Amino acid sequence: MAFENYNSQRFIYLADDDSDDREFFADALSEIERDVILKQAPDGMHLMESLLTLSREELPEFIFLDINMPRKTGFECLEEIRSLDGGLRDVIIVILSTSSDPDNIQKAMDMGATFYAVKPSCFERLKSLLEEVLSMNLVGAGEGNKKFLLV
C-alpha cells in the first residue's frame, strides 16, 4: 500500500456532496480509527484538485467516492485516478453509494474500483463496514483480486 512505503500516518479521502453523509462518515471513522487523517471533498472536482497536488508522503491509503456528485461524478474521478501515472493510480478506491443498482456495481468493477459498498443508514453498520475495510489485508487487492462489498 502506498502509505506504508512513505509514511506511518494514514490518510483517507472522502468525496461526497452530502454534508450530513460526510459528517456521519467522519464520526464513525473517529470512533474506530483515531490515528487517521480524513480529508473531505464536497464534490469530485475538489477531490481531484486536492489529490493532484499531493506529495508521495501524503498519498491516501483509501479514497471513498460517492457516485452522484455535482461538477465531477465518482465514476469520473475513478476513471481519472486509474488513468494517472504514479502511486495515486494504485490507491484503494471504495465506491460508497446509496445505489445498489447492479449496473453501477459492474461499471465500478470494470473501471477499477477496489470495493463497492452501499451506504449503511445506521451508524453502527457504517462503523462495522469501515472497520472491515480498514482492517483488511489489501496487499494484492489490485487487478484480478478485487473484492466487492454490499451492505
Short mmCIF file of N, CA, C and O in Angstrom, two decimals, residues 4-72:
data_model
loop_
_atom_site.label_atom_id
_atom_site.label_comp_id
_atom_site.label_asym_id
_atom_site.label_seq_id
_atom_site.Cartn_x
_atom_site.Cartn_y
_atom_site.Cartn_z
N GLU A 4 2.30 2.81 3.37
CA GLU A 4 3.29 2.05 4.13
C GLU A 4 4.70 2.32 3.61
O GLU A 4 5.65 2.24 4.37
N ASN A 5 4.81 2.64 2.36
CA ASN A 5 6.12 2.86 1.78
C ASN A 5 6.72 4.21 2.14
O ASN A 5 7.91 4.39 2.06
N TYR A 6 5.90 5.16 2.50
CA TYR A 6 6.40 6.51 2.64
C TYR A 6 6.15 7.16 3.99
O TYR A 6 6.84 8.08 4.37
N ASN A 7 5.14 6.72 4.73
CA ASN A 7 4.73 7.47 5.89
C ASN A 7 3.95 6.55 6.82
O ASN A 7 3.18 5.73 6.37
N SER A 8 4.11 6.75 8.12
CA SER A 8 3.34 5.94 9.06
C SER A 8 1.95 6.52 9.30
O SER A 8 1.11 5.85 9.86
N GLN A 9 1.72 7.74 8.91
CA GLN A 9 0.40 8.37 9.07
C GLN A 9 -0.54 7.85 8.00
O GLN A 9 -0.17 7.71 6.85
N ARG A 10 -1.78 7.55 8.40
CA ARG A 10 -2.79 7.05 7.46
C ARG A 10 -3.65 8.22 7.00
O ARG A 10 -4.22 8.93 7.81
N PHE A 11 -3.77 8.36 5.68
CA PHE A 11 -4.63 9.37 5.08
C PHE A 11 -5.78 8.69 4.37
O PHE A 11 -5.58 7.72 3.65
N ILE A 12 -6.97 9.22 4.58
CA ILE A 12 -8.17 8.73 3.90
C ILE A 12 -8.89 9.93 3.32
O ILE A 12 -9.02 10.97 3.98
N TYR A 13 -9.33 9.78 2.08
CA TYR A 13 -10.11 10.84 1.43
C TYR A 13 -11.55 10.36 1.25
O TYR A 13 -11.79 9.19 0.95
N LEU A 14 -12.47 11.30 1.42
CA LEU A 14 -13.88 11.06 1.19
C LEU A 14 -14.43 12.16 0.31
O LEU A 14 -14.27 13.35 0.62
N ALA A 15 -15.05 11.78 -0.81
CA ALA A 15 -15.72 12.74 -1.67
C ALA A 15 -17.21 12.41 -1.66
O ALA A 15 -17.61 11.32 -2.08
N ASP A 16 -17.99 13.34 -1.16
CA ASP A 16 -19.44 13.16 -1.08
C ASP A 16 -20.08 14.54 -1.00
O ASP A 16 -19.65 15.38 -0.20
N ASP A 17 -21.08 14.79 -1.83
CA ASP A 17 -21.71 16.10 -1.85
C ASP A 17 -22.69 16.32 -0.71
O ASP A 17 -23.10 17.44 -0.46
N ASP A 18 -23.03 15.29 0.02
CA ASP A 18 -23.97 15.40 1.13
C ASP A 18 -23.18 15.65 2.43
O ASP A 18 -22.47 14.76 2.91
N SER A 19 -23.32 16.85 2.97
CA SER A 19 -22.55 17.20 4.17
C SER A 19 -22.93 16.32 5.37
O SER A 19 -22.07 16.01 6.21
N ASP A 20 -24.18 15.92 5.46
CA ASP A 20 -24.59 15.02 6.55
C ASP A 20 -23.90 13.66 6.43
O ASP A 20 -23.45 13.09 7.43
N ASP A 21 -23.79 13.14 5.20
CA ASP A 21 -23.10 11.87 4.99
C ASP A 21 -21.61 11.99 5.31
O ASP A 21 -21.02 11.07 5.87
N ARG A 22 -21.00 13.13 4.97
CA ARG A 22 -19.59 13.33 5.30
C ARG A 22 -19.38 13.36 6.81
O ARG A 22 -18.45 12.77 7.34
N GLU A 23 -20.28 14.03 7.52
CA GLU A 23 -20.18 14.11 8.97
C GLU A 23 -20.41 12.74 9.62
O GLU A 23 -19.69 12.34 10.54
N PHE A 24 -21.38 12.01 9.13
CA PHE A 24 -21.69 10.65 9.58
C PHE A 24 -20.46 9.77 9.42
O PHE A 24 -20.05 9.04 10.34
N PHE A 25 -19.81 9.83 8.25
CA PHE A 25 -18.60 9.06 7.95
C PHE A 25 -17.47 9.47 8.90
O PHE A 25 -16.80 8.61 9.48
N ALA A 26 -17.25 10.77 9.06
CA ALA A 26 -16.17 11.27 9.91
C ALA A 26 -16.37 10.82 11.36
O ALA A 26 -15.40 10.42 12.03
N ASP A 27 -17.60 10.89 11.85
CA ASP A 27 -17.88 10.46 13.22
C ASP A 27 -17.61 8.97 13.39
O ASP A 27 -17.00 8.55 14.38
N ALA A 28 -18.07 8.16 12.44
CA ALA A 28 -17.86 6.72 12.52
C ALA A 28 -16.37 6.39 12.47
O ALA A 28 -15.87 5.58 13.25
N LEU A 29 -15.66 7.04 11.56
CA LEU A 29 -14.22 6.80 11.43
C LEU A 29 -13.47 7.19 12.70
O LEU A 29 -12.59 6.46 13.16
N SER A 30 -13.85 8.30 13.30
CA SER A 30 -13.14 8.75 14.52
C SER A 30 -13.36 7.80 15.69
O SER A 30 -12.52 7.71 16.57
N GLU A 31 -14.47 7.08 15.68
CA GLU A 31 -14.72 6.13 16.76
C GLU A 31 -13.94 4.83 16.60
O GLU A 31 -13.72 4.12 17.59
N ILE A 32 -13.54 4.51 15.38
CA ILE A 32 -12.84 3.23 15.19
C ILE A 32 -11.36 3.40 14.88
O ILE A 32 -10.58 2.48 15.08
N GLU A 33 -10.95 4.56 14.41
CA GLU A 33 -9.56 4.74 13.98
C GLU A 33 -9.14 6.18 14.28
O GLU A 33 -9.37 7.08 13.50
N ARG A 34 -8.49 6.37 15.41
CA ARG A 34 -8.13 7.72 15.84
C ARG A 34 -6.87 8.26 15.16
O ARG A 34 -6.65 9.46 15.16
N ASP A 35 -6.05 7.41 14.60
CA ASP A 35 -4.79 7.84 14.01
C ASP A 35 -4.87 8.06 12.50
O ASP A 35 -3.88 7.93 11.80
N VAL A 36 -6.05 8.40 12.02
CA VAL A 36 -6.25 8.63 10.59
C VAL A 36 -6.52 10.11 10.37
O VAL A 36 -7.21 10.75 11.15
N ILE A 37 -5.96 10.62 9.29
CA ILE A 37 -6.29 11.97 8.86
C ILE A 37 -7.30 11.83 7.73
O ILE A 37 -7.01 11.24 6.69
N LEU A 38 -8.51 12.35 7.97
CA LEU A 38 -9.58 12.29 6.97
C LEU A 38 -9.64 13.63 6.25
O LEU A 38 -9.81 14.67 6.88
N LYS A 39 -9.51 13.58 4.95
CA LYS A 39 -9.67 14.76 4.09
C LYS A 39 -11.00 14.60 3.38
O LYS A 39 -11.29 13.53 2.84
N GLN A 40 -11.79 15.66 3.36
CA GLN A 40 -13.12 15.59 2.77
C GLN A 40 -13.24 16.57 1.60
O GLN A 40 -12.68 17.66 1.65
N ALA A 41 -14.00 16.14 0.60
CA ALA A 41 -14.27 16.98 -0.56
C ALA A 41 -15.78 16.97 -0.82
O ALA A 41 -16.40 15.92 -0.77
N PRO A 42 -16.35 18.14 -1.12
CA PRO A 42 -17.79 18.21 -1.36
C PRO A 42 -18.22 17.78 -2.76
O PRO A 42 -19.41 17.69 -3.04
N ASP A 43 -17.25 17.50 -3.61
CA ASP A 43 -17.55 17.00 -4.96
C ASP A 43 -16.27 16.47 -5.58
O ASP A 43 -15.18 16.62 -5.03
N GLY A 44 -16.43 15.84 -6.73
CA GLY A 44 -15.29 15.22 -7.40
C GLY A 44 -14.25 16.20 -7.89
O GLY A 44 -13.06 15.90 -7.92
N MET A 45 -14.68 17.39 -8.28
CA MET A 45 -13.73 18.41 -8.75
C MET A 45 -12.78 18.81 -7.63
O MET A 45 -11.57 18.86 -7.82
N HIS A 46 -13.33 19.07 -6.44
CA HIS A 46 -12.48 19.42 -5.30
C HIS A 46 -11.55 18.26 -4.93
O HIS A 46 -10.39 18.47 -4.59
N LEU A 47 -12.07 17.05 -4.99
CA LEU A 47 -11.24 15.89 -4.68
C LEU A 47 -10.04 15.82 -5.61
O LEU A 47 -8.90 15.70 -5.16
N MET A 48 -10.29 15.90 -6.90
CA MET A 48 -9.19 15.77 -7.86
C MET A 48 -8.19 16.91 -7.73
O MET A 48 -6.99 16.69 -7.84
N GLU A 49 -8.67 18.12 -7.46
CA GLU A 49 -7.75 19.24 -7.25
C GLU A 49 -6.83 18.95 -6.06
O GLU A 49 -5.63 19.21 -6.12
N SER A 50 -7.38 18.39 -5.00
CA SER A 50 -6.57 18.05 -3.82
C SER A 50 -5.60 16.92 -4.11
O SER A 50 -4.41 16.99 -3.76
N LEU A 51 -6.09 15.85 -4.73
CA LEU A 51 -5.25 14.68 -4.98
C LEU A 51 -4.07 15.00 -5.89
O LEU A 51 -2.97 14.47 -5.69
N LEU A 52 -4.30 15.83 -6.88
CA LEU A 52 -3.24 16.10 -7.86
C LEU A 52 -2.13 16.98 -7.31
O LEU A 52 -1.10 17.14 -7.97
N THR A 53 -2.29 17.53 -6.11
CA THR A 53 -1.24 18.35 -5.52
C THR A 53 -0.47 17.62 -4.42
O THR A 53 0.41 18.20 -3.80
N LEU A 54 -0.78 16.35 -4.18
CA LEU A 54 -0.17 15.61 -3.08
C LEU A 54 1.27 15.20 -3.36
O LEU A 54 1.62 14.84 -4.48
N SER A 55 2.06 15.20 -2.30
CA SER A 55 3.39 14.61 -2.38
C SER A 55 3.24 13.11 -2.16
O SER A 55 2.20 12.63 -1.70
N ARG A 56 4.28 12.35 -2.42
CA ARG A 56 4.22 10.90 -2.22
C ARG A 56 3.97 10.56 -0.75
O ARG A 56 3.36 9.56 -0.44
N GLU A 57 4.45 11.39 0.17
CA GLU A 57 4.24 11.15 1.59
C GLU A 57 2.79 11.34 2.01
O GLU A 57 2.38 10.88 3.06
N GLU A 58 2.02 12.06 1.21
CA GLU A 58 0.63 12.37 1.55
C GLU A 58 -0.38 11.50 0.80
O GLU A 58 -1.58 11.70 0.94
N LEU A 59 0.09 10.52 0.03
CA LEU A 59 -0.84 9.68 -0.72
C LEU A 59 -1.81 9.00 0.23
O LEU A 59 -1.40 8.47 1.27
N PRO A 60 -3.08 8.98 -0.12
CA PRO A 60 -4.05 8.32 0.76
C PRO A 60 -3.95 6.81 0.68
O PRO A 60 -3.51 6.25 -0.33
N GLU A 61 -4.36 6.18 1.76
CA GLU A 61 -4.46 4.73 1.78
C GLU A 61 -5.76 4.30 1.10
O GLU A 61 -5.81 3.30 0.39
N PHE A 62 -6.81 5.09 1.32
CA PHE A 62 -8.13 4.82 0.76
C PHE A 62 -8.73 6.10 0.23
O PHE A 62 -8.53 7.17 0.81
N ILE A 63 -9.52 5.96 -0.83
CA ILE A 63 -10.39 7.03 -1.30
C ILE A 63 -11.80 6.46 -1.35
O ILE A 63 -12.03 5.43 -1.99
N PHE A 64 -12.71 7.10 -0.64
CA PHE A 64 -14.12 6.72 -0.66
C PHE A 64 -14.85 7.71 -1.56
O PHE A 64 -14.76 8.92 -1.34
N LEU A 65 -15.55 7.19 -2.56
CA LEU A 65 -16.23 8.03 -3.54
C LEU A 65 -17.73 7.77 -3.58
O LEU A 65 -18.16 6.62 -3.73
N ASP A 66 -18.49 8.84 -3.47
CA ASP A 66 -19.91 8.78 -3.78
C ASP A 66 -20.01 8.81 -5.31
O ASP A 66 -19.13 9.34 -5.98
N ILE A 67 -21.06 8.24 -5.86
CA ILE A 67 -21.20 8.25 -7.32
C ILE A 67 -21.77 9.58 -7.81
O ILE A 67 -21.18 10.24 -8.66
N ASN A 68 -22.92 9.95 -7.27
CA ASN A 68 -23.65 11.12 -7.79
C ASN A 68 -23.23 12.38 -7.06
O ASN A 68 -23.69 12.65 -5.95
N MET A 69 -22.34 13.13 -7.70
CA MET A 69 -21.88 14.41 -7.16
C MET A 69 -21.89 15.43 -8.29
O MET A 69 -21.70 15.08 -9.45
N PRO A 70 -22.10 16.70 -7.93
CA PRO A 70 -22.04 17.75 -8.96
C PRO A 70 -20.60 17.99 -9.42
O PRO A 70 -19.66 17.58 -8.75
N ARG A 71 -20.47 18.59 -10.56
CA ARG A 71 -19.19 19.02 -11.15
C ARG A 71 -18.35 17.85 -11.67
O ARG A 71 -17.82 17.92 -12.76
N LYS A 72 -18.19 16.80 -10.90
CA LYS A 72 -17.47 15.60 -11.35
C LYS A 72 -17.97 14.43 -10.53
O LYS A 72 -17.91 14.45 -9.31
#
